[in-house]
Backbone as ProteinMPNN parsed JSONL, in Angstrom:
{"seq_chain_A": "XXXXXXXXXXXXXXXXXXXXXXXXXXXXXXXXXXXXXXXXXXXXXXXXXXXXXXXXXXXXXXXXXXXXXXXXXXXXXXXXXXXXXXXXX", "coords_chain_A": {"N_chain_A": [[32.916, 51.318, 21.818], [32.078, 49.034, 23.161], [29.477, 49.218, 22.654], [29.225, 48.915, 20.028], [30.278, 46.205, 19.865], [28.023, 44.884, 20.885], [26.123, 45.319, 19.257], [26.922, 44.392, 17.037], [26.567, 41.517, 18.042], [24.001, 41.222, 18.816], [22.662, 41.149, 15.994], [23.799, 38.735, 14.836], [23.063, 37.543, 16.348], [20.165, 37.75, 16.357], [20.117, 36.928, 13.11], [20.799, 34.453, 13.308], [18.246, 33.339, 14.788], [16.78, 33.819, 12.702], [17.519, 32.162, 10.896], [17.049, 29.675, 12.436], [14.328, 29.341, 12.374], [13.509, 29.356, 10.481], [14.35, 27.093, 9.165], [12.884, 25.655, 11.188], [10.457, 25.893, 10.361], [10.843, 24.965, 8.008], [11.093, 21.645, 9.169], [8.648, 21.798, 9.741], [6.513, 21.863, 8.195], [7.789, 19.573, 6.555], [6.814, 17.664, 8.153], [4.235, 17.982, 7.948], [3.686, 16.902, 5.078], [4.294, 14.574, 5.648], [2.212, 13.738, 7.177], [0.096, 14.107, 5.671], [0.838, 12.239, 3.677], [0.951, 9.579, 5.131], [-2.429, 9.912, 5.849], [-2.762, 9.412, 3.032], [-1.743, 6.614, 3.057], [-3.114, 5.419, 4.565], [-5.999, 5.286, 3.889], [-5.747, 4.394, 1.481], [-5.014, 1.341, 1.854], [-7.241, 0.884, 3.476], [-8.661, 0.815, 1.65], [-7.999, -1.306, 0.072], [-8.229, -3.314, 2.067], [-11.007, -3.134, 2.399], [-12.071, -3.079, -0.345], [-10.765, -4.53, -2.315], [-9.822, -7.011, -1.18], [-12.137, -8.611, -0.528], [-12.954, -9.367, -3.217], [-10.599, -10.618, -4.377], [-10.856, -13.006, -3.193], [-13.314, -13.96, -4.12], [-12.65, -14.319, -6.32], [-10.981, -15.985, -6.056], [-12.49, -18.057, -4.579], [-14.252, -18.696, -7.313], [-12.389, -19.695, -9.326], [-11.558, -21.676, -7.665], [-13.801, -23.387, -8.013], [-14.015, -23.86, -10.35], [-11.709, -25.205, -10.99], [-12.497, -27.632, -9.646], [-15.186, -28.164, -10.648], [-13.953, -29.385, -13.008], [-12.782, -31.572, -12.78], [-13.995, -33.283, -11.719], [-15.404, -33.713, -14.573], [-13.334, -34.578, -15.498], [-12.888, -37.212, -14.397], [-15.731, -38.304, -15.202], [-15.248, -38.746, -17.812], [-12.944, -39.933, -18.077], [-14.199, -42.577, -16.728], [-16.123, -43.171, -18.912], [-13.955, -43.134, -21.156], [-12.96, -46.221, -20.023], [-15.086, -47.439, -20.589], [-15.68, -47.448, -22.853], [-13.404, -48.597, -24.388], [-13.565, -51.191, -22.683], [-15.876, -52.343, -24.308], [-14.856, -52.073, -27.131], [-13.154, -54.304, -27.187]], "CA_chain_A": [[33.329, 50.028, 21.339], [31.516, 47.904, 23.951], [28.099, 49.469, 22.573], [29.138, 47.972, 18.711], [30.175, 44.739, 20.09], [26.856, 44.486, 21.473], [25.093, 45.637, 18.164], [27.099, 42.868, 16.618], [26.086, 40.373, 18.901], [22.455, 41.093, 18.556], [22.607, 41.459, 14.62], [24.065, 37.832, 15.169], [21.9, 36.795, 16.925], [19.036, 37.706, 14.774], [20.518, 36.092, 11.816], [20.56, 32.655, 14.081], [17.214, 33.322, 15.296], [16.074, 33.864, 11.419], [18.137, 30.867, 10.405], [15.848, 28.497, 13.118], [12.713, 29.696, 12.033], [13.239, 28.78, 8.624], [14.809, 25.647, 9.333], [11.874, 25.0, 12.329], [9.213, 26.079, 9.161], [10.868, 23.398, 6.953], [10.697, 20.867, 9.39], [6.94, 21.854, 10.097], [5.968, 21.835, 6.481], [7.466, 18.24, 6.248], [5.966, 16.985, 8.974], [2.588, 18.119, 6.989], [3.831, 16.411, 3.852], [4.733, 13.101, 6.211], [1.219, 13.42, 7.557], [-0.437, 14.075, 4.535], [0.896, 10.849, 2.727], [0.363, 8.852, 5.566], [-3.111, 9.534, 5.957], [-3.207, 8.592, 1.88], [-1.855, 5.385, 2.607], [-4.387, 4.599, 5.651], [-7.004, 5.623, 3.046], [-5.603, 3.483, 0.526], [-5.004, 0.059, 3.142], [-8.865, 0.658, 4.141], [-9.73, 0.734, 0.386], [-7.398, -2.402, -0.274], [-9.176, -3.947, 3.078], [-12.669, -3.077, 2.11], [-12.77, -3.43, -1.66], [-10.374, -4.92, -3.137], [-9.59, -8.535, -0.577], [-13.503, -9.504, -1.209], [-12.828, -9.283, -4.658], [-9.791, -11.57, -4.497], [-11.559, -14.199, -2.471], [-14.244, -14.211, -4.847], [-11.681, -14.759, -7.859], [-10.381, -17.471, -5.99], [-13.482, -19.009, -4.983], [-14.538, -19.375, -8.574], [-11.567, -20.411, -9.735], [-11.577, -23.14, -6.928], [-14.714, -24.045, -8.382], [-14.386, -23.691, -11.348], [-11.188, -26.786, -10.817], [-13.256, -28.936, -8.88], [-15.414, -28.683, -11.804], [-13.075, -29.845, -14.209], [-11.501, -32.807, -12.298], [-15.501, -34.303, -11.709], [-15.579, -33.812, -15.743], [-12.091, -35.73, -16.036], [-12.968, -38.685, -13.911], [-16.531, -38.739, -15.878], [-14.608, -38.915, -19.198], [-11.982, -41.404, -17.657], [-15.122, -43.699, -16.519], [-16.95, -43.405, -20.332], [-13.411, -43.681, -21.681], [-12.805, -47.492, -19.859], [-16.211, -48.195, -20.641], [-15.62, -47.917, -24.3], [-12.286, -49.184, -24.496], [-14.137, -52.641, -23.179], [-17.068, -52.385, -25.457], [-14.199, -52.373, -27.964], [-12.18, -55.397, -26.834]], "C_chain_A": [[32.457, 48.9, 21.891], [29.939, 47.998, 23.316], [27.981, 48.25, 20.736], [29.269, 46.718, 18.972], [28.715, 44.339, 20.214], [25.739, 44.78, 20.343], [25.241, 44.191, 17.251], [26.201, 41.777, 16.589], [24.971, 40.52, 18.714], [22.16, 40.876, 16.931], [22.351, 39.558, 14.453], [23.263, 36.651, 15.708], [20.817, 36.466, 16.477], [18.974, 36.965, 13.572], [20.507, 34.619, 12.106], [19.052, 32.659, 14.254], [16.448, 32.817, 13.754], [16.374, 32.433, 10.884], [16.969, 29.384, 11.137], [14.838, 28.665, 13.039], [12.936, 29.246, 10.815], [13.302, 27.394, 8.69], [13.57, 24.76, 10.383], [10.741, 24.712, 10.846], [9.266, 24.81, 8.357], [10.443, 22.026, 7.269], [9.103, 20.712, 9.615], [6.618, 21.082, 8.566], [6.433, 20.391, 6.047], [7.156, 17.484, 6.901], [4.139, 17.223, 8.537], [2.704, 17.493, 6.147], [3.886, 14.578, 4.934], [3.08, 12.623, 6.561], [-0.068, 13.19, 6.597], [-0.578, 12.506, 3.555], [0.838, 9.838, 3.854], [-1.566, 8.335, 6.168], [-3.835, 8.709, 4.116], [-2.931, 6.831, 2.08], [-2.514, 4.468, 3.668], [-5.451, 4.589, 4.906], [-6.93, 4.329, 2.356], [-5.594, 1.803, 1.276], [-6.627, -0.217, 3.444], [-9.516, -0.032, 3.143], [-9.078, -0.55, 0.414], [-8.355, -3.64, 0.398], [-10.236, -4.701, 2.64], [-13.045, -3.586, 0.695], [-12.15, -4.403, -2.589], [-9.565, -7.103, -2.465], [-10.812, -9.26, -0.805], [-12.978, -9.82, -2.758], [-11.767, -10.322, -5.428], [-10.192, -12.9, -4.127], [-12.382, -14.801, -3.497], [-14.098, -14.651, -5.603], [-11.908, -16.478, -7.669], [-11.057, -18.501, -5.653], [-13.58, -19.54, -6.252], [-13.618, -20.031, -9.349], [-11.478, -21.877, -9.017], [-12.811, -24.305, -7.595], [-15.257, -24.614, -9.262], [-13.301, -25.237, -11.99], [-11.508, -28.053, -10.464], [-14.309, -29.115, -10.228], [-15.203, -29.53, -12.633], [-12.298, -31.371, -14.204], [-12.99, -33.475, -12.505], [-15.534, -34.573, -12.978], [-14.822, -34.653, -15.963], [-12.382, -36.742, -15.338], [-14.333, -39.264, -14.292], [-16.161, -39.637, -17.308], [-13.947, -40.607, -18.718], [-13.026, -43.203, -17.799], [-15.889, -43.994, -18.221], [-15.655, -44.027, -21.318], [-12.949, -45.513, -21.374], [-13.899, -47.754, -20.531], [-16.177, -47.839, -22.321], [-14.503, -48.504, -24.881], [-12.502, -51.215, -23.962], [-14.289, -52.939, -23.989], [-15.91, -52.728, -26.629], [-13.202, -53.855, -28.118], [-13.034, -56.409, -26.61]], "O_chain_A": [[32.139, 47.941, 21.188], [29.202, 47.019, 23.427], [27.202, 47.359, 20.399], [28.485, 45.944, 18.423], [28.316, 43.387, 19.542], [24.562, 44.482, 20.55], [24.425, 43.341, 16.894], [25.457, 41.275, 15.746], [24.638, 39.476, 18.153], [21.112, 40.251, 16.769], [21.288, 39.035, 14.116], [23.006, 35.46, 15.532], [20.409, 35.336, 16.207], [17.957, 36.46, 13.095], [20.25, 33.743, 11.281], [18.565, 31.687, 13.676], [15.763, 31.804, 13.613], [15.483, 31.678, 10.494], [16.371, 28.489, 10.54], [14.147, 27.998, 13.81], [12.036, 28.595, 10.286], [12.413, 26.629, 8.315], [13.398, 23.541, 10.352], [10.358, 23.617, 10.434], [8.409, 23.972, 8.076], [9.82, 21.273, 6.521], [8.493, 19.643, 9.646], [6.565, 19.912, 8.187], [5.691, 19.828, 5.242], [7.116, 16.346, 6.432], [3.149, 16.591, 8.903], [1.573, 17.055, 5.938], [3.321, 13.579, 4.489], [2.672, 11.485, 6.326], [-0.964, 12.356, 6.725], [-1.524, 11.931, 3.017], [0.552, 8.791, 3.273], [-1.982, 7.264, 6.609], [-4.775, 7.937, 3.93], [-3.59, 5.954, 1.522], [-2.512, 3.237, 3.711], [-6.157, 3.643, 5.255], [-7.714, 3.39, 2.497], [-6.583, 1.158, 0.925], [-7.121, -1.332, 3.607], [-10.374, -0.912, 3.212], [-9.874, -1.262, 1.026], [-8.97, -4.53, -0.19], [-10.499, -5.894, 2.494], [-14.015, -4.309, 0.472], [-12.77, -5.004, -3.466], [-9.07, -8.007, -3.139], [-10.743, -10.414, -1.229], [-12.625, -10.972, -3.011], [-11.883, -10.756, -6.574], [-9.829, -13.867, -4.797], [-12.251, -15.99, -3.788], [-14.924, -15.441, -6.059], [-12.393, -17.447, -8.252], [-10.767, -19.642, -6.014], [-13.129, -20.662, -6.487], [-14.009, -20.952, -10.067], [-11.361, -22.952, -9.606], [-12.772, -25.534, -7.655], [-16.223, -25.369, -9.37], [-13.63, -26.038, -12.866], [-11.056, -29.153, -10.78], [-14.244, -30.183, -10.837], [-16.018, -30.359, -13.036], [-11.634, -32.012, -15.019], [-13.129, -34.205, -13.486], [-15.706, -35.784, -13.112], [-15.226, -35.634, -16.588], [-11.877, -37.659, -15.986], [-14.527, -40.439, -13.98], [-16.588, -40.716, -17.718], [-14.28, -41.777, -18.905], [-12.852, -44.26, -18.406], [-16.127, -45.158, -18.543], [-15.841, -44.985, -22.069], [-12.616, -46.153, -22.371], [-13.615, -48.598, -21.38], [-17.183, -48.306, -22.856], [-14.677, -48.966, -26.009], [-11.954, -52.181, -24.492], [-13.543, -53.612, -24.701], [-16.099, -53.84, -27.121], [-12.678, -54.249, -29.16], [-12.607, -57.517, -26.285]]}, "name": "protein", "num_of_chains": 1, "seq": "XXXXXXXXXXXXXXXXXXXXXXXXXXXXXXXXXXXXXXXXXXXXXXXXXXXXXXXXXXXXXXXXXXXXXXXXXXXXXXXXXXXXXXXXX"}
């Protein structure tokens, strides 16, 4: 009797043992998936960094420049428009 208890108990045991290996495996395997997508989004952050913040700057330069433009044009106009709105009067 004491020898089956003890077959039990090891059987038991085994079946726990098997149970934390699977369960250890899973957590492995998503600690590869965690590592995996975090080195995509250090990848991606570098690329954002590197290629794509010049690229915004640059926008917004020209756009800045492209307003300052537009205001020098409107206070040209403004000045030709008084100066014919005399001439007319």
């Amino acid at each position: 009797m004491p020898q089956q208890l003890f077959e039990k108990s090891l059987e038991s045991f085994d079946k726990r043992q098997e149970s934390f290996e699977k369960r250890l495996e899973s957590l492995e395997d998503g600690q590869k998936n965690i590592a995996e997508d975090l080195n995509v989004l250090k990848y991606n952050f570098t690329r954002f960094e590197n290629d794509i913040i010049p690229k915004i700057n640059a926008l917004f330069d020209g756009w800045k420049q492209h307003s300052e433009q537009l205001n020098r044009m409107e206070e040209q106009v403004s000045k030709h428009e008084e100066f014919i709105i005399k001439r007319i009067k």
